[in-house]
PDB file of C-alpha atoms in Angstrom:
ATOM      1  CA  ASP A   1      14.269 -17.381  -3.932  1.00  0.00           C
ATOM      2  CA  THR A   2      12.026 -15.568  -1.519  1.00  0.00           C
ATOM      3  CA  GLY A   3      11.127 -18.596   0.672  1.00  0.00           C
ATOM      4  CA  VAL A   4      12.237 -19.252   4.188  1.00  0.00           C
ATOM      5  CA  SER A   5      15.968 -19.670   4.341  1.00  0.00           C
ATOM      6  CA  GLN A   6      17.873 -21.642   6.978  1.00  0.00           C
ATOM      7  CA  ASN A   7      21.512 -22.106   7.505  1.00  0.00           C
ATOM      8  CA  PRO A   8      23.617 -24.151   7.924  1.00  0.00           C
ATOM      9  CA  ARG A   9      21.655 -26.934   6.329  1.00  0.00           C
ATOM     10  CA  HIS A  10      23.858 -29.637   8.141  1.00  0.00           C
ATOM     11  CA  LYS A  11      25.912 -29.364  11.253  1.00  0.00           C
ATOM     12  CA  ILE A  12      27.897 -32.050  13.032  1.00  0.00           C
ATOM     13  CA  THR A  13      29.177 -31.169  16.367  1.00  0.00           C
ATOM     14  CA  LYS A  14      30.773 -32.931  19.341  1.00  0.00           C
ATOM     15  CA  ARG A  15      28.712 -33.414  22.484  1.00  0.00           C
ATOM     16  CA  GLY A  16      29.162 -30.436  24.782  1.00  0.00           C
ATOM     17  CA  GLN A  17      29.684 -27.891  22.025  1.00  0.00           C
ATOM     18  CA  ASN A  18      27.432 -25.006  21.178  1.00  0.00           C
ATOM     19  CA  VAL A  19      25.556 -24.670  17.966  1.00  0.00           C
ATOM     20  CA  THR A  20      23.725 -21.839  16.348  1.00  0.00           C
ATOM     21  CA  PHE A  21      21.074 -21.977  13.519  1.00  0.00           C
ATOM     22  CA  ARG A  22      19.841 -19.035  11.559  1.00  0.00           C
ATOM     23  CA  CYS A  23      16.492 -18.486   9.912  1.00  0.00           C
ATOM     24  CA  ASP A  24      15.477 -15.801   7.520  1.00  0.00           C
ATOM     25  CA  PRO A  25      11.783 -15.602   7.072  1.00  0.00           C
ATOM     26  CA  ILE A  26       9.684 -14.577   4.058  1.00  0.00           C
ATOM     27  CA  SER A  27       9.702 -10.805   3.781  1.00  0.00           C
ATOM     28  CA  GLU A  28       6.814  -9.218   5.650  1.00  0.00           C
ATOM     29  CA  HIS A  29       6.000 -12.239   7.590  1.00  0.00           C
ATOM     30  CA  ASN A  30       5.938 -10.981  11.228  1.00  0.00           C
ATOM     31  CA  ARG A  31       5.483 -14.463  12.798  1.00  0.00           C
ATOM     32  CA  LEU A  32       8.287 -16.848  13.013  1.00  0.00           C
ATOM     33  CA  TYR A  33       8.321 -20.310  14.343  1.00  0.00           C
ATOM     34  CA  TRP A  34      10.815 -22.936  15.260  1.00  0.00           C
ATOM     35  CA  TYR A  35      10.035 -26.734  15.169  1.00  0.00           C
ATOM     36  CA  ARG A  36      12.240 -29.767  15.704  1.00  0.00           C
ATOM     37  CA  GLN A  37      11.684 -33.085  13.896  1.00  0.00           C
ATOM     38  CA  THR A  38      13.231 -36.419  14.658  1.00  0.00           C
ATOM     39  CA  LEU A  39      13.329 -39.396  12.353  1.00  0.00           C
ATOM     40  CA  GLY A  40       9.778 -41.040  11.621  1.00  0.00           C
ATOM     41  CA  GLN A  41       8.008 -38.264  13.537  1.00  0.00           C
ATOM     42  CA  GLY A  42       6.146 -35.186  12.716  1.00  0.00           C
ATOM     43  CA  PRO A  43       7.573 -31.704  13.553  1.00  0.00           C
ATOM     44  CA  GLU A  44       7.057 -30.640  17.199  1.00  0.00           C
ATOM     45  CA  PHE A  45       6.639 -26.939  18.078  1.00  0.00           C
ATOM     46  CA  LEU A  46       9.531 -25.231  20.000  1.00  0.00           C
ATOM     47  CA  THR A  47       8.799 -21.517  20.022  1.00  0.00           C
ATOM     48  CA  TYR A  48       7.330 -18.755  18.170  1.00  0.00           C
ATOM     49  CA  PHE A  49       7.861 -14.860  17.745  1.00  0.00           C
ATOM     50  CA  GLN A  50       5.606 -12.126  16.723  1.00  0.00           C
ATOM     51  CA  ASN A  51       7.951  -9.407  15.422  1.00  0.00           C
ATOM     52  CA  GLU A  52      10.768  -9.378  17.998  1.00  0.00           C
ATOM     53  CA  ALA A  53       8.637 -10.762  20.872  1.00  0.00           C
ATOM     54  CA  GLN A  54       8.939 -14.468  21.789  1.00  0.00           C
ATOM     55  CA  LEU A  55       5.401 -15.181  22.825  1.00  0.00           C
ATOM     56  CA  GLU A  56       5.427 -18.868  23.461  1.00  0.00           C
ATOM     57  CA  LYS A  57       7.863 -21.580  24.274  1.00  0.00           C
ATOM     58  CA  SER A  58       7.372 -25.214  24.453  1.00  0.00           C
ATOM     59  CA  ARG A  59       8.337 -27.466  27.403  1.00  0.00           C
ATOM     60  CA  LEU A  60      10.685 -29.230  24.791  1.00  0.00           C
ATOM     61  CA  LEU A  61      12.775 -26.004  24.932  1.00  0.00           C
ATOM     62  CA  SER A  62      15.013 -26.717  27.774  1.00  0.00           C
ATOM     63  CA  ASP A  63      17.309 -23.862  29.395  1.00  0.00           C
ATOM     64  CA  ARG A  64      20.111 -25.067  27.025  1.00  0.00           C
ATOM     65  CA  PHE A  65      18.059 -23.650  24.029  1.00  0.00           C
ATOM     66  CA  SER A  66      17.557 -19.992  23.418  1.00  0.00           C
ATOM     67  CA  ALA A  67      15.907 -18.281  20.419  1.00  0.00           C
ATOM     68  CA  GLU A  68      16.185 -14.700  19.463  1.00  0.00           C
ATOM     69  CA  ARG A  69      14.700 -12.392  16.885  1.00  0.00           C
ATOM     70  CA  PRO A  70      16.352  -9.172  17.702  1.00  0.00           C
ATOM     71  CA  LYS A  71      14.956  -6.782  14.920  1.00  0.00           C
ATOM     72  CA  GLY A  72      11.861  -8.759  14.105  1.00  0.00           C
ATOM     73  CA  SER A  73      13.475 -10.162  10.971  1.00  0.00           C
ATOM     74  CA  PHE A  74      15.866 -13.107  11.134  1.00  0.00           C
ATOM     75  CA  SER A  75      15.967 -15.306  14.141  1.00  0.00           C
ATOM     76  CA  THR A  76      18.668 -17.630  15.697  1.00  0.00           C
ATOM     77  CA  LEU A  77      18.278 -20.758  17.604  1.00  0.00           C
ATOM     78  CA  GLU A  78      21.204 -21.508  19.816  1.00  0.00           C
ATOM     79  CA  ILE A  79      21.790 -24.875  21.574  1.00  0.00           C
ATOM     80  CA  GLN A  80      24.438 -24.960  24.436  1.00  0.00           C
ATOM     81  CA  ARG A  81      26.257 -27.887  25.710  1.00  0.00           C
ATOM     82  CA  THR A  82      24.822 -30.101  23.058  1.00  0.00           C
ATOM     83  CA  GLU A  83      23.740 -33.711  23.905  1.00  0.00           C
ATOM     84  CA  GLN A  84      23.160 -36.604  21.544  1.00  0.00           C
ATOM     85  CA  GLY A  85      19.383 -36.396  22.191  1.00  0.00           C
ATOM     86  CA  ASP A  86      19.556 -32.929  20.473  1.00  0.00           C
ATOM     87  CA  SER A  87      20.293 -34.721  17.086  1.00  0.00           C
ATOM     88  CA  ALA A  88      17.247 -33.772  14.884  1.00  0.00           C
ATOM     89  CA  MET A  89      16.236 -31.407  12.103  1.00  0.00           C
ATOM     90  CA  TYR A  90      15.365 -27.869  13.238  1.00  0.00           C
ATOM     91  CA  LEU A  91      12.761 -26.265  11.027  1.00  0.00           C
ATOM     92  CA  CYS A  92      11.946 -22.702  10.829  1.00  0.00           C
ATOM     93  CA  ALA A  93       8.642 -21.335   9.462  1.00  0.00           C
ATOM     94  CA  SER A  94       7.037 -18.063   8.994  1.00  0.00           C
ATOM     95  CA  SER A  95       3.507 -16.612   8.313  1.00  0.00           C
ATOM     96  CA  LEU A  96       1.621 -13.394   8.100  1.00  0.00           C
ATOM     97  CA  PRO A  97      -0.546 -12.106  11.022  1.00  0.00           C
ATOM     98  CA  ALA A  98      -3.524 -14.084  11.804  1.00  0.00           C
ATOM     99  CA  GLY A  99      -6.602 -12.648  10.204  1.00  0.00           C
ATOM    100  CA  THR A 100      -4.669 -11.724   7.076  1.00  0.00           C
ATOM    101  CA  GLY A 101      -7.083 -12.242   4.039  1.00  0.00           C
ATOM    102  CA  GLY A 102      -7.145 -15.233   1.891  1.00  0.00           C
ATOM    103  CA  THR A 103      -4.832 -17.981   3.110  1.00  0.00           C
ATOM    104  CA  GLY A 104      -3.103 -15.656   5.411  1.00  0.00           C
ATOM    105  CA  ASN A 105      -2.710 -18.311   8.029  1.00  0.00           C
ATOM    106  CA  THR A 106      -0.625 -20.446   5.765  1.00  0.00           C
ATOM    107  CA  ILE A 107       2.706 -21.370   7.475  1.00  0.00           C
ATOM    108  CA  TYR A 108       5.726 -21.748   5.156  1.00  0.00           C
ATOM    109  CA  PHE A 109       8.672 -23.865   6.175  1.00  0.00           C
ATOM    110  CA  GLY A 110      12.272 -23.705   5.289  1.00  0.00           C
ATOM    111  CA  GLU A 111      14.446 -26.670   4.236  1.00  0.00           C
ATOM    112  CA  GLY A 112      15.573 -27.252   7.799  1.00  0.00           C
ATOM    113  CA  SER A 113      18.864 -27.556   9.541  1.00  0.00           C
ATOM    114  CA  TRP A 114      20.138 -31.007  10.357  1.00  0.00           C
ATOM    115  CA  LEU A 115      22.004 -31.367  13.581  1.00  0.00           C
ATOM    116  CA  THR A 116      24.062 -34.568  14.396  1.00  0.00           C
ATOM    117  CA  VAL A 117      25.746 -34.581  17.784  1.00  0.00           C
ATOM    118  CA  VAL A 118      28.539 -37.229  18.049  1.00  0.00           C
TER     119      VAL A 118
ATOM    120  CA  SER B   1       3.058 -34.240  21.744  1.00  0.00           C
ATOM    121  CA  GLN B   2       1.394 -35.104  18.511  1.00  0.00           C
ATOM    122  CA  GLN B   3      -2.060 -33.814  17.898  1.00  0.00           C
ATOM    123  CA  GLY B   4      -3.450 -36.772  16.080  1.00  0.00           C
ATOM    124  CA  GLU B   5      -2.699 -39.455  13.720  1.00  0.00           C
ATOM    125  CA  GLU B   6      -2.517 -40.077   9.955  1.00  0.00           C
ATOM    126  CA  ASP B   7      -3.869 -43.301   8.652  1.00  0.00           C
ATOM    127  CA  PRO B   8      -2.326 -45.284   7.003  1.00  0.00           C
ATOM    128  CA  GLN B   9       1.071 -44.918   8.397  1.00  0.00           C
ATOM    129  CA  ALA B  10       2.364 -46.119   4.980  1.00  0.00           C
ATOM    130  CA  LEU B  11       0.778 -46.457   1.575  1.00  0.00           C
ATOM    131  CA  SER B  12       2.181 -48.043  -1.664  1.00  0.00           C
ATOM    132  CA  ILE B  13       0.431 -47.586  -4.961  1.00  0.00           C
ATOM    133  CA  GLN B  14       1.136 -47.617  -8.595  1.00  0.00           C
ATOM    134  CA  GLU B  15       1.523 -44.623 -10.720  1.00  0.00           C
ATOM    135  CA  GLY B  16      -1.892 -43.356 -12.003  1.00  0.00           C
ATOM    136  CA  GLU B  17      -3.781 -44.700  -9.086  1.00  0.00           C
ATOM    137  CA  ASN B  18      -5.439 -42.548  -6.366  1.00  0.00           C
ATOM    138  CA  ALA B  19      -4.053 -42.068  -3.128  1.00  0.00           C
ATOM    139  CA  THR B  20      -6.148 -41.298   0.087  1.00  0.00           C
ATOM    140  CA  MET B  21      -4.698 -40.369   3.373  1.00  0.00           C
ATOM    141  CA  ASN B  22      -6.708 -39.695   6.550  1.00  0.00           C
ATOM    142  CA  CYS B  23      -6.025 -37.426   9.602  1.00  0.00           C
ATOM    143  CA  SER B  24      -7.685 -37.351  12.965  1.00  0.00           C
ATOM    144  CA  TYR B  25      -7.147 -34.673  15.614  1.00  0.00           C
ATOM    145  CA  LYS B  26      -8.289 -34.021  19.090  1.00  0.00           C
ATOM    146  CA  THR B  27      -9.106 -30.398  19.679  1.00  0.00           C
ATOM    147  CA  SER B  28     -11.180 -27.667  18.003  1.00  0.00           C
ATOM    148  CA  ILE B  29      -9.340 -26.000  15.237  1.00  0.00           C
ATOM    149  CA  ASN B  30      -9.218 -22.821  13.146  1.00  0.00           C
ATOM    150  CA  ASN B  31      -7.560 -24.340  10.239  1.00  0.00           C
ATOM    151  CA  LEU B  32      -6.067 -27.667   9.004  1.00  0.00           C
ATOM    152  CA  GLN B  33      -3.094 -27.702   6.655  1.00  0.00           C
ATOM    153  CA  TRP B  34      -1.539 -30.465   4.774  1.00  0.00           C
ATOM    154  CA  TYR B  35       2.195 -30.609   3.946  1.00  0.00           C
ATOM    155  CA  ARG B  36       4.433 -32.787   1.839  1.00  0.00           C
ATOM    156  CA  GLN B  37       8.027 -33.765   2.950  1.00  0.00           C
ATOM    157  CA  ASN B  38      10.489 -35.461   0.730  1.00  0.00           C
ATOM    158  CA  SER B  39      13.169 -37.480   2.463  1.00  0.00           C
ATOM    159  CA  GLY B  40      15.434 -35.291   4.374  1.00  0.00           C
ATOM    160  CA  ARG B  41      13.930 -31.962   3.092  1.00  0.00           C
ATOM    161  CA  GLY B  42      11.665 -29.418   4.467  1.00  0.00           C
ATOM    162  CA  LEU B  43       7.930 -29.153   4.492  1.00  0.00           C
ATOM    163  CA  VAL B  44       6.079 -28.076   1.372  1.00  0.00           C
ATOM    164  CA  HIS B  45       2.719 -26.472   1.995  1.00  0.00           C
ATOM    165  CA  LEU B  46      -0.039 -28.181  -0.100  1.00  0.00           C
ATOM    166  CA  ILE B  47      -3.373 -26.845   1.035  1.00  0.00           C
ATOM    167  CA  LEU B  48      -5.082 -25.017   3.850  1.00  0.00           C
ATOM    168  CA  ILE B  49      -8.750 -25.625   4.776  1.00  0.00           C
ATOM    169  CA  ARG B  50     -10.571 -23.538   7.350  1.00  0.00           C
ATOM    170  CA  SER B  51     -12.802 -24.985  10.002  1.00  0.00           C
ATOM    171  CA  ASN B  52     -15.868 -23.587   8.313  1.00  0.00           C
ATOM    172  CA  GLU B  53     -15.047 -25.247   4.908  1.00  0.00           C
ATOM    173  CA  ARG B  54     -15.841 -28.905   4.072  1.00  0.00           C
ATOM    174  CA  GLU B  55     -13.907 -29.532   0.857  1.00  0.00           C
ATOM    175  CA  LYS B  56     -11.143 -27.792  -1.098  1.00  0.00           C
ATOM    176  CA  HIS B  57      -9.534 -28.588  -4.260  1.00  0.00           C
ATOM    177  CA  SER B  58      -5.963 -27.736  -5.737  1.00  0.00           C
ATOM    178  CA  GLY B  59      -4.848 -29.326  -8.953  1.00  0.00           C
ATOM    179  CA  ARG B  60      -4.785 -33.012  -8.296  1.00  0.00           C
ATOM    180  CA  LEU B  61      -5.416 -32.567  -4.601  1.00  0.00           C
ATOM    181  CA  ARG B  62      -8.780 -32.827  -2.871  1.00  0.00           C
ATOM    182  CA  VAL B  63      -9.053 -32.243   0.924  1.00  0.00           C
ATOM    183  CA  THR B  64     -12.162 -32.792   2.977  1.00  0.00           C
ATOM    184  CA  LEU B  65     -12.787 -31.620   6.625  1.00  0.00           C
ATOM    185  CA  ASP B  66     -15.328 -33.001   9.006  1.00  0.00           C
ATOM    186  CA  THR B  67     -15.133 -31.104  12.158  1.00  0.00           C
ATOM    187  CA  SER B  68     -17.901 -33.128  13.937  1.00  0.00           C
ATOM    188  CA  LYS B  69     -15.642 -36.231  13.519  1.00  0.00           C
ATOM    189  CA  LYS B  70     -12.427 -34.238  13.905  1.00  0.00           C
ATOM    190  CA  SER B  71     -10.998 -35.837  10.747  1.00  0.00           C
ATOM    191  CA  SER B  72      -9.614 -34.740   7.408  1.00  0.00           C
ATOM    192  CA  SER B  73      -8.698 -36.546   4.216  1.00  0.00           C
ATOM    193  CA  LEU B  74      -6.324 -35.810   1.386  1.00  0.00           C
ATOM    194  CA  LEU B  75      -6.881 -37.476  -1.973  1.00  0.00           C
ATOM    195  CA  ILE B  76      -4.172 -37.359  -4.584  1.00  0.00           C
ATOM    196  CA  THR B  77      -5.569 -38.328  -8.024  1.00  0.00           C
ATOM    197  CA  ALA B  78      -3.659 -39.813 -10.878  1.00  0.00           C
ATOM    198  CA  SER B  79      -0.511 -40.205  -8.709  1.00  0.00           C
ATOM    199  CA  ARG B  80       2.984 -39.819 -10.137  1.00  0.00           C
ATOM    200  CA  ALA B  81       6.287 -41.097  -8.964  1.00  0.00           C
ATOM    201  CA  ALA B  82       7.181 -37.641  -7.960  1.00  0.00           C
ATOM    202  CA  ASP B  83       4.427 -37.801  -5.355  1.00  0.00           C
ATOM    203  CA  THR B  84       6.540 -40.228  -3.409  1.00  0.00           C
ATOM    204  CA  ALA B  85       6.906 -38.515   0.029  1.00  0.00           C
ATOM    205  CA  SER B  86       5.550 -38.306   3.523  1.00  0.00           C
ATOM    206  CA  TYR B  87       2.485 -36.344   3.974  1.00  0.00           C
ATOM    207  CA  PHE B  88       1.479 -34.566   7.187  1.00  0.00           C
ATOM    208  CA  CYS B  89      -1.587 -32.927   8.428  1.00  0.00           C
ATOM    209  CA  ALA B  90      -1.169 -29.988  10.951  1.00  0.00           C
ATOM    210  CA  THR B  91      -3.853 -28.288  13.004  1.00  0.00           C
ATOM    211  CA  ASP B  92      -4.090 -24.837  14.123  1.00  0.00           C
ATOM    212  CA  ALA B  93      -5.974 -25.111  17.295  1.00  0.00           C
ATOM    213  CA  ALA B  94      -8.330 -22.408  18.409  1.00  0.00           C
ATOM    214  CA  GLY B  95      -6.668 -19.817  20.559  1.00  0.00           C
ATOM    215  CA  THR B  96      -3.037 -20.865  19.816  1.00  0.00           C
ATOM    216  CA  ALA B  97      -1.943 -18.055  17.509  1.00  0.00           C
ATOM    217  CA  SER B  98      -1.572 -20.267  14.519  1.00  0.00           C
ATOM    218  CA  LYS B  99       0.793 -22.632  16.249  1.00  0.00           C
ATOM    219  CA  LEU B 100       0.682 -25.927  14.334  1.00  0.00           C
ATOM    220  CA  THR B 101       0.515 -29.309  15.809  1.00  0.00           C
ATOM    221  CA  PHE B 102       1.412 -32.181  13.465  1.00  0.00           C
ATOM    222  CA  GLY B 103       0.414 -35.830  13.151  1.00  0.00           C
ATOM    223  CA  THR B 104       2.813 -38.611  12.539  1.00  0.00           C
ATOM    224  CA  GLY B 105       2.615 -38.571   8.809  1.00  0.00           C
ATOM    225  CA  THR B 106       1.642 -41.048   6.018  1.00  0.00           C
ATOM    226  CA  ARG B 107       4.634 -42.303   3.965  1.00  0.00           C
ATOM    227  CA  LEU B 108       3.418 -42.567   0.278  1.00  0.00           C
ATOM    228  CA  GLN B 109       5.282 -44.650  -2.226  1.00  0.00           C
ATOM    229  CA  VAL B 110       4.307 -44.340  -5.904  1.00  0.00           C
ATOM    230  CA  THR B 111       5.874 -47.055  -8.164  1.00  0.00           C
ATOM    231  CA  LEU B 112       6.090 -47.041 -11.933  1.00  0.00           C
TER     232      LEU B 112
END
């Protein structure tokens, strides 16, 4: 399977603990995005990388959240001191550079990582 | 915040019927993409339509885009039970480096 891969798929953690999610984008996709989705809502943008550079962060990304993409390939999203309000599905997506021919702006999503904070 | 709204919020039809979902958005866009999401799963890309396109087809899917009205529609013809899912439109606003902004989704139920 050469799609966007995320793990773990499910994580249950106690409030106050730290959690980390990993995303492996589609090979050759230099753009990588993180989104958060709560029940009954559409995904909301958190942050995006072009290669290893984090170019934009949403106001939703509090200082307890940190995302990295150290070598421009996989990415991690860490949530420190989790709160019950962090319970959501965290989605990773990737795409080719803008301006790529054909449907190069298509953004492909992974299966998501469910977080439950108890 | 959500970019726009899908309409209707929920739609129930019988297998074989057509399903039409609408999406409205607020700002100028580069592209609009439609996604399907089965319960508890990730998003599956269905179709991308560029701002200079008015209609696009892919299999049983037909997407229209009216930039003057800032709206799009997704038509699924000859629906199947497997089409049961939530459908989201997502816009790629001009100048936002392909960052997508999603609507609230339409929940489609196709019954046998």
